[in-house]
Short mmCIF file of C-alpha atoms in Angstrom, two decimals:
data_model
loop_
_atom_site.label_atom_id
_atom_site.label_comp_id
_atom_site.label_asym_id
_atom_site.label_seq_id
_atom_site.Cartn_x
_atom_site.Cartn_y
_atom_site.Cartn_z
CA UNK C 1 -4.56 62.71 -25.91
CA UNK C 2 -2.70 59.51 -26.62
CA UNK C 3 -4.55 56.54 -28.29
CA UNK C 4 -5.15 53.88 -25.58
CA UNK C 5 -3.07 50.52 -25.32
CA UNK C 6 -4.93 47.21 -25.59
CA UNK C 7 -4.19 46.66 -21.86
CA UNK C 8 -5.83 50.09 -20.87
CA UNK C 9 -8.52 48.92 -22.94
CA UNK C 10 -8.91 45.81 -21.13
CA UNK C 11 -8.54 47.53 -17.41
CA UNK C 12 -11.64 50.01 -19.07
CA UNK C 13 -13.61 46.80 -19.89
CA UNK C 14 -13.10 44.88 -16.74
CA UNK C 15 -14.12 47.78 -14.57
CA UNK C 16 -17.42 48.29 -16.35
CA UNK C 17 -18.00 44.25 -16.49
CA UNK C 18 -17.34 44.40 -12.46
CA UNK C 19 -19.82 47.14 -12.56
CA UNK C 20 -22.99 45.10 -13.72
CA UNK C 21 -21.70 42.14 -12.38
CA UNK C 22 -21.98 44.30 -9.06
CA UNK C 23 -25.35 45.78 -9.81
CA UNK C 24 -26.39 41.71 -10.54
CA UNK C 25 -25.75 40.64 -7.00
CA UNK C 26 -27.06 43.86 -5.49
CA UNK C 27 -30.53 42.84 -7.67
CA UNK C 28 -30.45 47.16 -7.84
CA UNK C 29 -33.30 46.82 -11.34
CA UNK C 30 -35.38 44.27 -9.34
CA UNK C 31 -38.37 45.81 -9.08
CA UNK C 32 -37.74 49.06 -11.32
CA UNK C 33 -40.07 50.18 -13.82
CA UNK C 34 -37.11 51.61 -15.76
CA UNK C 35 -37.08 48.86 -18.42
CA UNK C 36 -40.20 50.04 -20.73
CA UNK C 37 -41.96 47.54 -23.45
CA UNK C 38 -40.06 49.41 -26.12
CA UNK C 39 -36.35 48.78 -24.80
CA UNK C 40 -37.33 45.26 -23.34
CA UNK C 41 -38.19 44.35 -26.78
CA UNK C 42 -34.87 45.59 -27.88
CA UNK C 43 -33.02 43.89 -24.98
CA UNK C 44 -34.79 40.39 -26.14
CA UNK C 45 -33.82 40.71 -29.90
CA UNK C 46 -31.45 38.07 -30.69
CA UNK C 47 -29.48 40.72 -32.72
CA UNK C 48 -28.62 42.93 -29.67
CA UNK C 49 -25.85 41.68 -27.94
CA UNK C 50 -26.17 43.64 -24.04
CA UNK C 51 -22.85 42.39 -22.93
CA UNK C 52 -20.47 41.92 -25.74
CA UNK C 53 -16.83 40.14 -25.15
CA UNK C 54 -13.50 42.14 -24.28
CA UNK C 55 -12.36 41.50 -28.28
CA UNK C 56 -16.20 42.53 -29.34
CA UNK C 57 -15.40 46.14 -27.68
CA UNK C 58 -12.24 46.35 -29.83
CA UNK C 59 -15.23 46.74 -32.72
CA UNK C 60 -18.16 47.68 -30.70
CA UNK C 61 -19.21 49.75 -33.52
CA UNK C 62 -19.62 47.12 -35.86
CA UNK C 63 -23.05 46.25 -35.14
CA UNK C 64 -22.17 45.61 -30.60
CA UNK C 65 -23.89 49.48 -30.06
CA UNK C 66 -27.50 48.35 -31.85
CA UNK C 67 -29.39 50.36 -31.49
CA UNK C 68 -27.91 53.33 -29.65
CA UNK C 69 -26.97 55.19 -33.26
CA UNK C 70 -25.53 52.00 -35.18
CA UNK C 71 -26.36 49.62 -37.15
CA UNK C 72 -27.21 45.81 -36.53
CA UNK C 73 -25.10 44.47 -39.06
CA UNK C 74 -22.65 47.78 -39.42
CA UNK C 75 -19.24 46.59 -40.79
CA UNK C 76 -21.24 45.43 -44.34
CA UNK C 77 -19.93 48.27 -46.79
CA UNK C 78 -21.99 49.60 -49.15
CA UNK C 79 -25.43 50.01 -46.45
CA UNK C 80 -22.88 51.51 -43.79
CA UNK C 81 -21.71 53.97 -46.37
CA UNK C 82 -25.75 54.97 -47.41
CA UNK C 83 -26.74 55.35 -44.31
CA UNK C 84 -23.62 57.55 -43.75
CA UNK C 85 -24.91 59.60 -47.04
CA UNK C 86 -28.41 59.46 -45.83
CA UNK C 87 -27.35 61.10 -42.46
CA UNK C 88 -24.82 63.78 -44.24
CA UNK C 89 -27.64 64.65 -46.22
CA UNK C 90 -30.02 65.47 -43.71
CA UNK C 91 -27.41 67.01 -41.15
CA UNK C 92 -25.38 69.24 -43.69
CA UNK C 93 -29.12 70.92 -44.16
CA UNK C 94 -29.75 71.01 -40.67
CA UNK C 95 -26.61 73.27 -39.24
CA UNK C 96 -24.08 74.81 -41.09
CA UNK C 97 -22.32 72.76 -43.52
CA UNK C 98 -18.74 74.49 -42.37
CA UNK C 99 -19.52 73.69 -38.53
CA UNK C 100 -20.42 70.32 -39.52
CA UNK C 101 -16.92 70.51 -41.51
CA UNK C 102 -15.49 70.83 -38.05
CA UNK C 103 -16.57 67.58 -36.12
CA UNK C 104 -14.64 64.60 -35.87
CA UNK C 105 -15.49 60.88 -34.17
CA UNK C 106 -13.48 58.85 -31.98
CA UNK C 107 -11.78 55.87 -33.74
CA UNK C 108 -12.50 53.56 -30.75
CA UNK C 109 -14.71 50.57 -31.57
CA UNK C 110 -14.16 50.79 -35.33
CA UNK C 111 -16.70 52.58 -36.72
CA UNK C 112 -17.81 51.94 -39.97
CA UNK C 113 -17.45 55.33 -41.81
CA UNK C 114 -17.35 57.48 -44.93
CA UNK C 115 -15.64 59.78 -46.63
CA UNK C 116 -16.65 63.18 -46.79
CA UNK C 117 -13.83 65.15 -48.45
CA UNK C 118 -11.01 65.54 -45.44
CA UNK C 119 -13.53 63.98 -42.59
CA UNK C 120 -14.42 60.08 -42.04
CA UNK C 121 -17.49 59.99 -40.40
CA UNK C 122 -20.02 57.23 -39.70
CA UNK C 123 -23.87 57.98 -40.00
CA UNK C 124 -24.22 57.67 -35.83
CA UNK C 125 -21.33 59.96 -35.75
CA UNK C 126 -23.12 62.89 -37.71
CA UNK C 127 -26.10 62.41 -36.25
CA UNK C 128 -24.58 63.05 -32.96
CA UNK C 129 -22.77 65.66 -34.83
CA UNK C 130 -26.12 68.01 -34.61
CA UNK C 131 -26.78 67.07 -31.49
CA UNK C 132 -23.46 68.41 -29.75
CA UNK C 133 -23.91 71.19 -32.32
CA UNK C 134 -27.69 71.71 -30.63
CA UNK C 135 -26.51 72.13 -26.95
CA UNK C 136 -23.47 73.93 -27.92
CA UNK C 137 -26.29 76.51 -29.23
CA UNK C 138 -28.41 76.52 -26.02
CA UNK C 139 -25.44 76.72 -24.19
CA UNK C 140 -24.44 80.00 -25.76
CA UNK C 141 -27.91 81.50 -25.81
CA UNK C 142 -29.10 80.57 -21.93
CA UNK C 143 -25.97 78.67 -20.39
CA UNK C 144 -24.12 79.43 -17.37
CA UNK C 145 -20.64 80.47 -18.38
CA UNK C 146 -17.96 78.15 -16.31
CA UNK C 147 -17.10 74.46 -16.17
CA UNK C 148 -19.88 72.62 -16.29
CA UNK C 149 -21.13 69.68 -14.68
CA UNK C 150 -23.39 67.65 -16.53
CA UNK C 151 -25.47 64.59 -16.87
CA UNK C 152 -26.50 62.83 -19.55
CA UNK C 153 -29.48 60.25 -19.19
CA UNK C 154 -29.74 57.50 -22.16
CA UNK C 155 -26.18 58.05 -23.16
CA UNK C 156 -26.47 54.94 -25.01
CA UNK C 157 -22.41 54.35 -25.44
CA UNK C 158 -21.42 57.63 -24.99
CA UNK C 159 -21.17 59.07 -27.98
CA UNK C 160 -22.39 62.28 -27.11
CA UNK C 161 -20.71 62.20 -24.08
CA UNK C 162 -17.16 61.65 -25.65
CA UNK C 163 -17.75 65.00 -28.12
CA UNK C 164 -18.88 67.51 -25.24
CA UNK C 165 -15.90 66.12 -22.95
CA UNK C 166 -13.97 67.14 -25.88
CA UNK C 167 -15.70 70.21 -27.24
CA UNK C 168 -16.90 71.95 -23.89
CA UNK C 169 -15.20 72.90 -20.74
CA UNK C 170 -16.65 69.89 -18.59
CA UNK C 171 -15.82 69.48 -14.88
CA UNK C 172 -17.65 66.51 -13.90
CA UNK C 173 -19.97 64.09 -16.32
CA UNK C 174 -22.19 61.73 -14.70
CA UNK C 175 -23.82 59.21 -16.89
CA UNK C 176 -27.69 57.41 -15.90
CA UNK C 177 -28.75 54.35 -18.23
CA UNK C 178 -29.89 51.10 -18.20
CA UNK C 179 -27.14 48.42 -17.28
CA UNK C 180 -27.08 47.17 -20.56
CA UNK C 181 -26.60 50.25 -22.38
CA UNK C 182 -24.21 51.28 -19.23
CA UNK C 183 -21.78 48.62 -20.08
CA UNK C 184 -21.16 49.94 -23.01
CA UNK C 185 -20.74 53.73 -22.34
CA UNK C 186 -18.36 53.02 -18.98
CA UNK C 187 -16.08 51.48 -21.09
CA UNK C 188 -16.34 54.03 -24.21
CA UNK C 189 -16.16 57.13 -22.59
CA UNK C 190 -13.13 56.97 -19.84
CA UNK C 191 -11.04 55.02 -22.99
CA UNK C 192 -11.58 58.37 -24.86
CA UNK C 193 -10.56 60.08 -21.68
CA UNK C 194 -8.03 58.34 -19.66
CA UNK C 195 -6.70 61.12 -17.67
CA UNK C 196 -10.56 61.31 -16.17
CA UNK C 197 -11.07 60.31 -12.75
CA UNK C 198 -14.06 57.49 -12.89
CA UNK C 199 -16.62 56.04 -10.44
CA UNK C 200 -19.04 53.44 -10.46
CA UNK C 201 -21.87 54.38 -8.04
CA UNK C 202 -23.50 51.80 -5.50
CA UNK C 203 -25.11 52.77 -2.26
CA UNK C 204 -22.23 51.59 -0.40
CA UNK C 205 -19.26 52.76 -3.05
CA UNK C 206 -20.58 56.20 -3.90
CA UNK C 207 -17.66 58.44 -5.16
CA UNK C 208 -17.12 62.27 -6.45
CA UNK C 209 -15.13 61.60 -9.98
CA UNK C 210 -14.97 63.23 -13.09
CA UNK C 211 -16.87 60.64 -14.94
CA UNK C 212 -20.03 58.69 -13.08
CA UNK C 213 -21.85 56.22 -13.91
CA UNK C 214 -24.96 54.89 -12.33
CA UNK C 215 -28.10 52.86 -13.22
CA UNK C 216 -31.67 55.01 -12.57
CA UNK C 217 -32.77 53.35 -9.12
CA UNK C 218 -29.36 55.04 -7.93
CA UNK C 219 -29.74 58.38 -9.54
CA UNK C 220 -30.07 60.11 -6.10
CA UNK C 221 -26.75 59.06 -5.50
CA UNK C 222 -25.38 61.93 -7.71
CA UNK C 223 -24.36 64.93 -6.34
CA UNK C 224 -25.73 68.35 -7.85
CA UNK C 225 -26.10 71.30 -8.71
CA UNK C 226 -26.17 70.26 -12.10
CA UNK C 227 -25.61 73.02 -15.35
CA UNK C 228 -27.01 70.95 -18.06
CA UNK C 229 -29.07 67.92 -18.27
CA UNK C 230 -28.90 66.18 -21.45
CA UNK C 231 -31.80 63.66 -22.88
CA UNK C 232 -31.75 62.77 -26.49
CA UNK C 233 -34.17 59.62 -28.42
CA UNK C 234 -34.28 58.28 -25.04
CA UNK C 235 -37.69 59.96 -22.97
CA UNK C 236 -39.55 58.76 -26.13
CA UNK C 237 -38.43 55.09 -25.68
CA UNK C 238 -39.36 55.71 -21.50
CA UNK C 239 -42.26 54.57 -19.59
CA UNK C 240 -43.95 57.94 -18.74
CA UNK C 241 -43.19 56.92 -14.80
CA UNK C 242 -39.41 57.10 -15.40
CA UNK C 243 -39.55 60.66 -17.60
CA UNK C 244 -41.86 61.56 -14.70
CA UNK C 245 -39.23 61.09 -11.77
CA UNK C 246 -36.73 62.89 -14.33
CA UNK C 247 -37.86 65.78 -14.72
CA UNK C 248 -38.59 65.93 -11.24
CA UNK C 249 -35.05 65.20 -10.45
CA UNK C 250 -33.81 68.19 -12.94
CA UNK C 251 -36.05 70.64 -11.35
CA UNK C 252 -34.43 70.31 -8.17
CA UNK C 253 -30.90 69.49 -9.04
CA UNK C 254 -30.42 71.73 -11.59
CA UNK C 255 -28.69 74.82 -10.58
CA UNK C 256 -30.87 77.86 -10.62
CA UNK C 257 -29.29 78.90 -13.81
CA UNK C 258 -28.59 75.61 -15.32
CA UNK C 259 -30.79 73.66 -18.48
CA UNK C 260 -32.72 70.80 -19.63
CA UNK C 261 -31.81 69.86 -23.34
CA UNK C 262 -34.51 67.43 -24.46
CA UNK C 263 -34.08 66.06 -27.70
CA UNK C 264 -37.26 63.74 -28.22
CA UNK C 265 -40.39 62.78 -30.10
CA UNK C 266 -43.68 61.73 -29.06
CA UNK C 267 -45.84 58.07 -29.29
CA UNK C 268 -43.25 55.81 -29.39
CA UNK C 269 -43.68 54.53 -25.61
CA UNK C 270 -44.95 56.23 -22.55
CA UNK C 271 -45.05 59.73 -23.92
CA UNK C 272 -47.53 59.90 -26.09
CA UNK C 273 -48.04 64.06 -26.42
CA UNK C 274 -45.90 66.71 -26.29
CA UNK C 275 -47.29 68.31 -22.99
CA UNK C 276 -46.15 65.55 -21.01
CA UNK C 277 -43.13 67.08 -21.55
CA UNK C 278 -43.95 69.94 -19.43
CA UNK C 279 -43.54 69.31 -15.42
CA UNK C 280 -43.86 71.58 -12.26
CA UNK C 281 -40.73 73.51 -11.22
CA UNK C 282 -39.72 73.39 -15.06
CA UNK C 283 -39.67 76.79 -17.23
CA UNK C 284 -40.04 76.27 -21.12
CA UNK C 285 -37.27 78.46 -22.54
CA UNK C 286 -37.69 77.52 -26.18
CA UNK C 287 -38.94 74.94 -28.64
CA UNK C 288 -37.58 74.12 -31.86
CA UNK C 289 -37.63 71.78 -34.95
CA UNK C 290 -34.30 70.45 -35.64
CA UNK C 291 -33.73 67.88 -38.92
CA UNK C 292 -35.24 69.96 -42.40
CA UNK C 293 -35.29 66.31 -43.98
CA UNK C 294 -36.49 63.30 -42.95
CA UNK C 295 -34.45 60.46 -41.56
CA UNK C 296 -37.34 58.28 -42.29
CA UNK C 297 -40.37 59.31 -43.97
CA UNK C 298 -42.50 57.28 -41.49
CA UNK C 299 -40.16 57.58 -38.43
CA UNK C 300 -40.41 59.76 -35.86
CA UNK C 301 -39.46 63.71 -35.76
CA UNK C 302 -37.59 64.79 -33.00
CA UNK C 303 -38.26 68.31 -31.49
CA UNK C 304 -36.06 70.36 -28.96
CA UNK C 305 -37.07 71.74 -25.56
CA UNK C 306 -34.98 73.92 -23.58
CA UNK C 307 -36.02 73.66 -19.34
CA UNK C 308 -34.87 75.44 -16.72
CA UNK C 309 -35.61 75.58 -13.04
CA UNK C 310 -39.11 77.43 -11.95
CA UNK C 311 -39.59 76.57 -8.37
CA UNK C 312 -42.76 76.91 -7.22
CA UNK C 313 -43.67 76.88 -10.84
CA UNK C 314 -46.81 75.13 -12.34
CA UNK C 315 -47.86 73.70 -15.67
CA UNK C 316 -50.26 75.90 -17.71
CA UNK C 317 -53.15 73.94 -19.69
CA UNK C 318 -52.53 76.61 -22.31
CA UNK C 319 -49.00 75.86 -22.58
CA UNK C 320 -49.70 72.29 -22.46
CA UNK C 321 -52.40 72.53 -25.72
CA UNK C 322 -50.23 75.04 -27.66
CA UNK C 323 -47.40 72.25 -27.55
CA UNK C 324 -49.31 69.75 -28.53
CA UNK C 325 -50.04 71.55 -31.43
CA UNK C 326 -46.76 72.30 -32.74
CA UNK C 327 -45.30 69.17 -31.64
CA UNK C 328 -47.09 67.06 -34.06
CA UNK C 329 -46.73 69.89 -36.74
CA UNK C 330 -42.97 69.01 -36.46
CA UNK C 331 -44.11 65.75 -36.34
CA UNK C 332 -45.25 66.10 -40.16
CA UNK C 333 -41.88 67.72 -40.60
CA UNK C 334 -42.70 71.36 -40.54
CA UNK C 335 -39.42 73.70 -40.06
CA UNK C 336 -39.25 77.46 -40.34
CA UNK C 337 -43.13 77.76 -41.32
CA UNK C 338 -43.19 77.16 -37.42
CA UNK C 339 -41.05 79.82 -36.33
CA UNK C 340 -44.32 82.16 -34.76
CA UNK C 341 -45.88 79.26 -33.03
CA UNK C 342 -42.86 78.10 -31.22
CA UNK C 343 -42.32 81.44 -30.16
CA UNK C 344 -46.24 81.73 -29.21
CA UNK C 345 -45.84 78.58 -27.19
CA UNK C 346 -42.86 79.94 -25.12
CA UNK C 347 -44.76 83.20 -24.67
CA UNK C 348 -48.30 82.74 -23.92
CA UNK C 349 -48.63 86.48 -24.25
CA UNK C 350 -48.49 86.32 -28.26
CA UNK C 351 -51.25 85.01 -30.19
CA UNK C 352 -51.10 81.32 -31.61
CA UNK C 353 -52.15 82.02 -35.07
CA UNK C 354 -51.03 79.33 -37.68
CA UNK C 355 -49.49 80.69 -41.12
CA UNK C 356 -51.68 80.17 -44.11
CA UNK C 357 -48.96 77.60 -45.30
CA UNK C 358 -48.93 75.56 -42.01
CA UNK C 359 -52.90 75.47 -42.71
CA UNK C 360 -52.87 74.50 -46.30
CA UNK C 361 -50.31 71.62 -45.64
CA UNK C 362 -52.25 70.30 -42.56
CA UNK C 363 -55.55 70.19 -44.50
CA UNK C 364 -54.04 68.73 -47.74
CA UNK C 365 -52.58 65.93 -45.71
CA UNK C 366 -55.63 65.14 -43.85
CA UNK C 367 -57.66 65.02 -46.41
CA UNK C 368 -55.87 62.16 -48.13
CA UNK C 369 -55.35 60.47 -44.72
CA UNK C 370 -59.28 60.12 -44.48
CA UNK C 371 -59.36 58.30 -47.90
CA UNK C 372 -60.04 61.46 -50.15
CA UNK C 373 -58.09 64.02 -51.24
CA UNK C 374 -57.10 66.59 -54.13
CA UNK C 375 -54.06 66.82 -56.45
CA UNK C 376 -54.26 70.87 -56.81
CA UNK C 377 -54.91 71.00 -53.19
CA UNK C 378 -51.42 69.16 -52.71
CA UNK C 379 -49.93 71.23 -55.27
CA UNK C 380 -51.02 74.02 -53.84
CA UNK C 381 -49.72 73.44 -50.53
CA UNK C 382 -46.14 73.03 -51.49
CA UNK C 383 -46.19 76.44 -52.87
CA UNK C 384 -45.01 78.11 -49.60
CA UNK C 385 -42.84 75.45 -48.45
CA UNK C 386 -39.07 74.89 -48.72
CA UNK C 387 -37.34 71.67 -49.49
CA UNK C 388 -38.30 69.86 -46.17
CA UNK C 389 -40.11 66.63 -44.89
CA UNK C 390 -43.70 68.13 -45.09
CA UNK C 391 -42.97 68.67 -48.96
CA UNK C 392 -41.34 65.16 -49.08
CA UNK C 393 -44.77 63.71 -47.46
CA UNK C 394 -46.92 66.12 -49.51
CA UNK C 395 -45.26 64.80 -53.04
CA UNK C 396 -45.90 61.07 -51.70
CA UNK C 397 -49.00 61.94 -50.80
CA UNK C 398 -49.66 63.01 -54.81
CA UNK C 399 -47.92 60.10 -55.52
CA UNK C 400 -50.60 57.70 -53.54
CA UNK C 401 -53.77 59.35 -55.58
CA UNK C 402 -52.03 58.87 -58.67
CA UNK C 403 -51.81 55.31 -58.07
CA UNK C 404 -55.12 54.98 -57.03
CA UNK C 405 -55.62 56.37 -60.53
CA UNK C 406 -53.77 54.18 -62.04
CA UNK C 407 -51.46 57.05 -63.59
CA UNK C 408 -48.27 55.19 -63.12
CA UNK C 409 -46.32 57.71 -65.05
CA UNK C 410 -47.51 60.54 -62.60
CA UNK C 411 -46.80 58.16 -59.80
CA UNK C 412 -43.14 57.96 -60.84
CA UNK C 413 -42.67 61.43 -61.06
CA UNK C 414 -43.93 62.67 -57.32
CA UNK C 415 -42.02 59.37 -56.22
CA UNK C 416 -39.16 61.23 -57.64
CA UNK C 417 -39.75 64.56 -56.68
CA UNK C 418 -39.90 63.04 -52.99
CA UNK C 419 -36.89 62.03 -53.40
#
């Protein structure tokens, strides 16, 4: 692959800026429901910049791709290269360190990165690092073997998109976002693939291409079967309406064999449990935790479904309440003590008994959340658990009744142990 000219650049640019300039005059988001509280909030910060200049997208990653994985004010040094740490540390615990070795990031846009030994990575880069590593995984274990054609919804700009076009035998990848955030990915992702065939998709200008790109009131305008359908920090930001008509849509385009990778948390927008996740015509396949640290320690924690087609098939209440459940135990950061009740909620056939340490961390925790609890109970609870977010939570948790003793020593010292 040869590294794009400034005037293939431009030509990549203008065809995504005819794009929404197209999708202005046909007024195709008048009246859509797509835009939820939590990304029109984002869209009216005065720090996101929705339709950056032709030179801008020479650095897009220097704070033009807020907040799709960047920074707002990436390009400052020292923060880019923490948050870079910050991510390595979480990621290298969260795959294998030597397939982590093994991913690098397109130098278009500029991204601020790090060094880590023979790699230059930025912090967006490895976090999209586990999630191509993620669907590479269900792809092995329930994925059709042959070219694939996928679709990505909430690409953001394309990140993800860029590393499986790269890493996976792809035959056609069709992209569904918001305008704003689709302005950015149609440019990224054919310049890191200029031998692609691209199309732009309007009711009257609808086109079979290797790359697609389309705004959500056009979605039925792709052609299926689909193999994989990729959503990743994007249903959580949704009104529940949109991830609704989704999920829909991948029941019946998927291809009988084909899969749903969901890479989302819960009560950030419309979604506010985990069973809402669950929709006719849609088979669970497998749930799983995915980061072992946290990326905040009051942020959000990201679990993975796996969906394939069911038709015909229904949502169980059962299923429904047993995902609940472990969803907002990998909400408090909970890892391998949940191995039996992810399994259990896959296969209602098994019991759904919770391990003594998923019980002595949930209690611990509550307590102190209702204004009490008990240093040896804390204690206590860490016993069983490895080096993960519920034992980062647990030793600021110990950290909290200190200082309401006013034992600032012993405050310091689960404040570092936290850390």
């Amino acid at each position: 692959m040869t590294t794009p000219t400034t005037g293939e650049l431009l030509r990549a640019y203008r065809r995504s800026a005819d794009y929404i300039e197209a999708l202005r005059r046909e007024r195709a988001m008048d009246g859509s429901d797509d835009v939820s509280p939590f990304w029109r909030a984002v869209l009216d910060e005065p720090k996101r910049r929705s339709h950056p200049t032709f030179d801008e997208m020479l650095v897009m990653r220097r704070g033009f791709t807020y907040p799709l994985g960047d920074r707002a004010k990436a390009g400052d040094g020292e923060a880019d290269r923490e948050y870079a740490r910050a991510a390595h540390a979480v990621v290298s615990r969260s795959m294998d360190p030597a397939v982590l070795d093994g991913f690098d990031e397109s130098a278009l846009g500029a991204p601020p990165v790090e060094r880590f030994g023979d790699q230059a990575l930025s912090g967006g880069g490895i976090v999209n690092a586990l999630t191509v590593h993620r669907i590479e995984r269900a792809l092995a274990a329930h994925g059709p073997d042959r070219p694939l054609r996928v679709l990505e919804i909430g690409a953001g700009y394309g990140a993800v998109a860029d590393q499986l076009l790269r890493r996976l035998p792809v035959a056609v990848y069709a992209i569904c976002d918001l305008p704003e955030n689709l302005f950015l990915s149609g440019y990224f992702v054919p310049a890191n693939h200029p031998g692609r065939t691209v199309a732009f998709l309007l009711p009257d200008a609808a086109d079979a291409a290797e790359l697609q790109f389309v705004v959500p009131p056009y979605l039925e305008l792709l052609d299926g079967p689909f193999d994989l359908i990729v959503n990743t920090y994007s249903f959580q930001e949704m009104n529940r309406s949109s991830v609704e008509r989704y999920l829909a849509f991948a029941a019946q385009r998927l291809a009988s064999d084909g899969l749903l990778f969901s890479l989302n948390a819960h009560g950030k927008a419309g979604i506010t449990a985990p069973r809402q996740y669950l929709a006719p015509g849609l088979e669970l396949l497998s749930v799983a935790p995915v980061r072992r640290l946290p990326w905040q320690v009051a942020g959000t924690n990201p679990y993975e479904l796996l969906m394939r087609p069911a038709p015909g098939g229904t949502v169980d209440p059962e299923q429904g309440r047993r995902l609940d459940r472990v969803g907002a135990l990998m909400q408090l950061g909970l890892h391998d003590e949940l191995a039996s009740l992810c399994a259990a909620t896959v296969d209602l056939g098994l019991p759904f008994d919770e391990p003594h340490a998923v019980t002595g961390v949930v209690r611990a925790l509550s307590d102190v959340a209702r204004g009490g609890g008990d240093d040896d109970a804390l204690r206590r609870a860490t016993d069983p658990l490895g080096d993960g977010h519920a034992r980062v939570l647990i030793s600021l948790a110990r950290a909290a009744l200190a200082a309401e003793r006013f034992d600032a020593a012993r405050m310091r010292e689960h404040v570092a142990a936290g850390a």
